[in-house]
XYZ file of C-alpha atoms in Angstrom:
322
model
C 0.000 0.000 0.000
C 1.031 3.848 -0.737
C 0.126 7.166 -0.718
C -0.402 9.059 -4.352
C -0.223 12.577 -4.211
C -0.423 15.365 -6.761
C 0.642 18.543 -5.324
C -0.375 21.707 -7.177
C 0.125 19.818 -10.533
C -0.309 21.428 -13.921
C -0.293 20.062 -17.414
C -0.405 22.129 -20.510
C -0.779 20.722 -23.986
C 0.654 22.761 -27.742
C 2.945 25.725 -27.033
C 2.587 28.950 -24.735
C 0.781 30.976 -27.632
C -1.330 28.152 -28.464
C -1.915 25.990 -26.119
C -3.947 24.522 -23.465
C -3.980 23.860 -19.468
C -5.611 20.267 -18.957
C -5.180 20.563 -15.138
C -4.657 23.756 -13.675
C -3.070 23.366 -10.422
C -4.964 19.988 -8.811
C -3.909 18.784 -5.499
C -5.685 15.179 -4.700
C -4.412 12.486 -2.368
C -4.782 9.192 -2.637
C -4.271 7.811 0.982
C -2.873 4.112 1.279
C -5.520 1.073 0.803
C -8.512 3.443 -0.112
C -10.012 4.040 -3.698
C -10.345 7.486 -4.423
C -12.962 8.000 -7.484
C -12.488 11.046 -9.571
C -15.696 12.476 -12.003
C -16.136 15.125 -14.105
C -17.685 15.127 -17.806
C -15.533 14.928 -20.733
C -13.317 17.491 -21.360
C -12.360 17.750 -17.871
C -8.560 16.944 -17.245
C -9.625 13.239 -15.669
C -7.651 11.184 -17.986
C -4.931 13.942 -18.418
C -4.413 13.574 -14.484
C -3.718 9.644 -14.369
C -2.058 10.015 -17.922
C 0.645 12.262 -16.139
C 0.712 9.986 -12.969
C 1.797 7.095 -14.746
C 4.317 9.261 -16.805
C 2.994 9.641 -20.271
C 2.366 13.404 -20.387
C 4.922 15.570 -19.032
C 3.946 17.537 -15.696
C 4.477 21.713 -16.428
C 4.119 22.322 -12.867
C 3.925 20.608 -9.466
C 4.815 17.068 -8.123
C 3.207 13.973 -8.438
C 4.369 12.199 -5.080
C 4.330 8.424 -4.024
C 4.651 7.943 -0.116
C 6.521 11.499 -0.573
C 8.664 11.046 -2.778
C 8.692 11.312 -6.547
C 6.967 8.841 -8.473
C 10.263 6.917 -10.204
C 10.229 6.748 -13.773
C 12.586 4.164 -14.147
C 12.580 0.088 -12.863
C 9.728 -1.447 -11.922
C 6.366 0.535 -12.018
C 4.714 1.226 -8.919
C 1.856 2.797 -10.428
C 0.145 0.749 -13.121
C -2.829 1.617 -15.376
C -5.888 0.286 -16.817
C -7.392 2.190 -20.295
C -10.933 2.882 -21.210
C -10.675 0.393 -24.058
C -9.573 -2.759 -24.145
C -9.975 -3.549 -27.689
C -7.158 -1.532 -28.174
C -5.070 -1.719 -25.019
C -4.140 -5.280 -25.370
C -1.823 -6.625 -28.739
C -3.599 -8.699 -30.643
C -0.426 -10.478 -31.451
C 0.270 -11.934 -28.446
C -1.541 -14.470 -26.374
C -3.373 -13.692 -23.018
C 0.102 -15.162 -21.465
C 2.477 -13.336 -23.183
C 0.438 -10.122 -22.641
C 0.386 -10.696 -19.002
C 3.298 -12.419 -18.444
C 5.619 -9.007 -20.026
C 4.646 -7.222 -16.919
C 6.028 -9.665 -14.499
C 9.116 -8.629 -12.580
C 11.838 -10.810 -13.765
C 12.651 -12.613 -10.583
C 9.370 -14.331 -11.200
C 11.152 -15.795 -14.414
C 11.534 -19.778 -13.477
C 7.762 -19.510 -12.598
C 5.984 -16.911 -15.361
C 3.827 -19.745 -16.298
C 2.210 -21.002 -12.971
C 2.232 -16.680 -11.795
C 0.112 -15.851 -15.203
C -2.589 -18.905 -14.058
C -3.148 -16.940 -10.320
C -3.236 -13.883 -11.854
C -5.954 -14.764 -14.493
C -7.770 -17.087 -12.049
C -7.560 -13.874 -9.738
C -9.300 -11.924 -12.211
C -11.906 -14.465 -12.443
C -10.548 -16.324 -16.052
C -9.615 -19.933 -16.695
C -6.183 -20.454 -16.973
C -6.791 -22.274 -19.673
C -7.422 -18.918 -21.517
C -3.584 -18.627 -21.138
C -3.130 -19.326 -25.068
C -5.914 -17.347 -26.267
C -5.647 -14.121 -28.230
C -7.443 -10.882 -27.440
C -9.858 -11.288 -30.421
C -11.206 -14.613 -28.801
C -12.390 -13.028 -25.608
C -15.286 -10.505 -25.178
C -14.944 -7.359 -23.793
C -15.394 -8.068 -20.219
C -12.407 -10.603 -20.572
C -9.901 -8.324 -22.134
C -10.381 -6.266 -19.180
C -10.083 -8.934 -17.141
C -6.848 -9.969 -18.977
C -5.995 -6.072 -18.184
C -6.470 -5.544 -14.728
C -4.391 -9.106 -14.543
C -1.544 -7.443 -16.971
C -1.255 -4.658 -14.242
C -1.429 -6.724 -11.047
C 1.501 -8.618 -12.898
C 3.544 -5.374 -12.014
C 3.324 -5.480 -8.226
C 2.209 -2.175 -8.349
C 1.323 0.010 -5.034
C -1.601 1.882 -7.198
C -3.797 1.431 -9.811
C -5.040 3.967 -12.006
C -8.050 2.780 -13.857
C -9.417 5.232 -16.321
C -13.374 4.689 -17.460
C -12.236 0.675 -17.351
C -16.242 0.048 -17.948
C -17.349 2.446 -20.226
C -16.819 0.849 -23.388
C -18.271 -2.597 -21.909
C -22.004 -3.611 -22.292
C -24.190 -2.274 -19.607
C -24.776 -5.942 -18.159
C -20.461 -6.508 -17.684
C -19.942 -3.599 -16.348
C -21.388 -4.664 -12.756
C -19.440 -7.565 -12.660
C -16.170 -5.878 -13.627
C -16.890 -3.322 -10.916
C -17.472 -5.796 -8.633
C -14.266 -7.605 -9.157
C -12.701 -4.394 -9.131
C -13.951 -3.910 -5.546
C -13.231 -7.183 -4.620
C -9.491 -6.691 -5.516
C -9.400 -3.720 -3.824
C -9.874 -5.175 -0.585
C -8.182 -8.519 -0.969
C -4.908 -7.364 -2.063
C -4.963 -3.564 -0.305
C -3.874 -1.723 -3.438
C -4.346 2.420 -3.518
C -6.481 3.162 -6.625
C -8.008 5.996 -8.651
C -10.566 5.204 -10.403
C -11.751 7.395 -13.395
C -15.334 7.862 -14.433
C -17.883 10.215 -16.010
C -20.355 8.205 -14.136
C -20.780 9.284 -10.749
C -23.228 6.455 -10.002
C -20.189 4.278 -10.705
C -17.835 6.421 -8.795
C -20.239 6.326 -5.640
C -20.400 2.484 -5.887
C -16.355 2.321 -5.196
C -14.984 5.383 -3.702
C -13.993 6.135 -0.212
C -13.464 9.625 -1.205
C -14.565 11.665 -4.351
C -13.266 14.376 -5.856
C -15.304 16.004 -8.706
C -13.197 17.959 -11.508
C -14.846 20.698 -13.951
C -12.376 22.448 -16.640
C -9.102 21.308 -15.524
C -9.982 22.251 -11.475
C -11.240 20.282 -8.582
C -14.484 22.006 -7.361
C -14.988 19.549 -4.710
C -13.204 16.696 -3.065
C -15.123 14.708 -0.029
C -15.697 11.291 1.796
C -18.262 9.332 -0.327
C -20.757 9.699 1.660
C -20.960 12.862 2.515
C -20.549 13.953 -0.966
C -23.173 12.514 -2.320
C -25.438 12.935 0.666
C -24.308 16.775 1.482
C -22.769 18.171 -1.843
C -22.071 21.606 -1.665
C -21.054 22.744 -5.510
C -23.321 23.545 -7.480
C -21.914 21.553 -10.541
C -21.632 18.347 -8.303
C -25.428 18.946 -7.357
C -25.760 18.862 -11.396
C -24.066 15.504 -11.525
C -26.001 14.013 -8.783
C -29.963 15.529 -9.877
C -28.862 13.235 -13.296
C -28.705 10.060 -11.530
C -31.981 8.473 -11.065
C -32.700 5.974 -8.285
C -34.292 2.374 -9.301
C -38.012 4.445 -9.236
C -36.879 7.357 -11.555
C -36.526 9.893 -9.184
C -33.469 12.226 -8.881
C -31.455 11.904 -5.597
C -31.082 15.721 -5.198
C -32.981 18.611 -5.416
C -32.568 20.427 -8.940
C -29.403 22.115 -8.717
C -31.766 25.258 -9.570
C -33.584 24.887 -6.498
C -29.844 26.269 -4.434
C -30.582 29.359 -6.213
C -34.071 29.967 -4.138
C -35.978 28.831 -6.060
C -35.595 31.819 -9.170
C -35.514 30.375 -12.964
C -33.364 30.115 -14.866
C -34.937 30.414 -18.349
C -32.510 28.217 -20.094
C -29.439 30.531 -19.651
C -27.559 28.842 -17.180
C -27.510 24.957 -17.116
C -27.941 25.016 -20.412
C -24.951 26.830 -21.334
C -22.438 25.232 -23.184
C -19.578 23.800 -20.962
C -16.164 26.121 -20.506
C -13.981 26.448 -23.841
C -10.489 25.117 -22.450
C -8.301 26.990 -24.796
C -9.980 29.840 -23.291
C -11.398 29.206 -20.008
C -13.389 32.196 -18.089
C -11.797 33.826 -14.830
C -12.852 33.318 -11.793
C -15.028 30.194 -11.001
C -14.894 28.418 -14.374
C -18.497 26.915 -13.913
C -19.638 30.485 -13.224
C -21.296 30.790 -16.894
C -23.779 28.118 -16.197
C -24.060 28.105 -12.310
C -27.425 28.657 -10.678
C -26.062 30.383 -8.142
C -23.888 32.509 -9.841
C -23.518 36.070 -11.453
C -26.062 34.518 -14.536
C -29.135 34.411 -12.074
C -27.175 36.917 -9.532
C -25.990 39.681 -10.885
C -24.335 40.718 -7.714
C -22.179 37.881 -7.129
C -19.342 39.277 -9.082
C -16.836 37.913 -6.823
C -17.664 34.302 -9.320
C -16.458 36.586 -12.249
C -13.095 37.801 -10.796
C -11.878 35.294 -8.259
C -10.394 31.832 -8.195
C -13.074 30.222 -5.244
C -10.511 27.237 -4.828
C -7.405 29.041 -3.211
C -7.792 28.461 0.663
C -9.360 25.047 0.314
C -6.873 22.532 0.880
C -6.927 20.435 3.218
C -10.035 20.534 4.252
C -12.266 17.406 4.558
C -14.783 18.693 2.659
C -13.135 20.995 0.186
C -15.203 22.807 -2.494
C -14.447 25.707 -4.626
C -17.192 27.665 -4.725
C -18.318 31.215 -3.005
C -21.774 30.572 -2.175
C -22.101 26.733 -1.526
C -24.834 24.835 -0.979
C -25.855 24.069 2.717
């Protein structure tokens, strides 16, 4: 087990004149043994974030930190991750062993064989799959084979980045609950990436919600979704229905009193990244900002997240939610 922290970290894509910040300054720990879930709609920084963890985007500012210390980009991997698609993660060339067993450390040479049979039984496949290739398996297997390929590492955290989106709605609970399962047998540190917050809720110990390239809010599970306090997280959680239809918030319009909205603010077109606005970036189509009150101005000007960390409950915002 190990701590993942990003401290202040920054990633910028193109060149000064023309480029883009991804993440704009995002501190998030990951604390030892606990999976931290991190949502936000596409377009957000999400995958940028574990992309830069695991070392395949350069970081332009900050420190990405494992038990304190940098996150070493050479030897064996302690942070391993699992991609969004595993139609194209995995080489069709190879068989299910050799796919797996190029992870393993080489100590585990003599004995790559009988180590790529626990690690696929521990994913829940026959060894017998062993000689298979990737197109002989369905999707919910070559994830399997995937999470199997990263335990192969030994790594101290997993970064698994929408693992279920591209799967059929009827594999994705039972990836998710091998994913928990794993979690808790073996005591690994994970993030797990989603745009699904009803997934994210269904893992998490702590979730951290991320709009633009900033955190807005970052809180135990529980108390997020129970007691969330940003407006834009509000919006996340009034679009998950329960089994009987029924939102588990309150509109996020109801925060602002009850006043409509017309149309002008929730239905605003998400923040441009290449040219995001000052202040609170989700100020353009906040309910309880400067579009319904014009006197909030502060939304406009200032950055609501400086003076939040380390807080339990952190959210950026100027007028949250009580």
């Amino acid at each position: 087990m190990a701590e993942l922290r990003f401290d202040g970290v920054t990633v910028r894509y193109g060149t000064r004149r023309r480029g883009m910040t991804a993440v704009d300054a995002v501190d998030l720990t990951v604390p030892a043994g606990e999976i931290v879930g991190l949502v936000g709609e596409s377009g957000s920084g999400k995958s940028t974030l574990a992309r830069a963890a695991v070392g395949l985007v350069p970081v332009d500012g900050g420190r990405i930190l494992l038990d304190g210390a940098p996150v070493p980009r050479r030897g064996p991997r302690p942070l391993q991750m699992v991609f969004q698609d595993p139609y194209s993660s995995l080489d069709p060339r190879m068989t299910i062993a050799a796919t797996v067993a190029e992870a393993l450390p080489r100590a585990d040479a003599p004995d790559r064989r009988a180590e790529v049979a626990r690690l696929l039984e521990l994913v829940g496949l026959d060894a017998e799959r062993a000689d298979a290739y990737p197109a002989q398996l369905s999707g919910g297997q070559r994830q399997r084979v995937a999470l199997a390929r990263a335990l192969a590492g030994r790594p101290k955290v997993i970064i698994a980045d929408e693992i279920t989106s591209a799967l059929d709605v009827s594999i994705q609970g039972t990836v998710l609950n091998l994913v928990r399962d794993l979690q808790r047998r073996l005591g690994i540190s994970m993030l797990f990436i989603s745009h699904n917050l009803a997934v994210v809720r269904y893992l998490a110990d702590t979730i951290a919600v991320m709009y633009c390239g900033k955190l807005v809010e970052v809180a135990p599970a529980a108390e997020l979704v129970d007691h969330a306090q940003h407006p834009y997280t509000r919006t996340l959680l009034a679009s998950v229905p329960t089994l009987r239809g029924e939102n588990t918030v309150p509109p996020p319009e109801a925060a602002g009193g009850g006043r409509a909205l017309d149309g002008t603010a929730l239905d605003a077109e998400p923040a441009d990244p290449h040219h995001p606005p000052a202040g609170c970036r989700f100020h353009p189509r906040c309910p309880v900002g400067p579009v319904a009150h014009p006197e909030r101005e502060a939304c406009r000007q200032d950055d609501p997240s400086d003076g939040t960390a380390g807080r339990p409950h952190r959210v950026a915002c100027f007028f949250p939610v009580s």
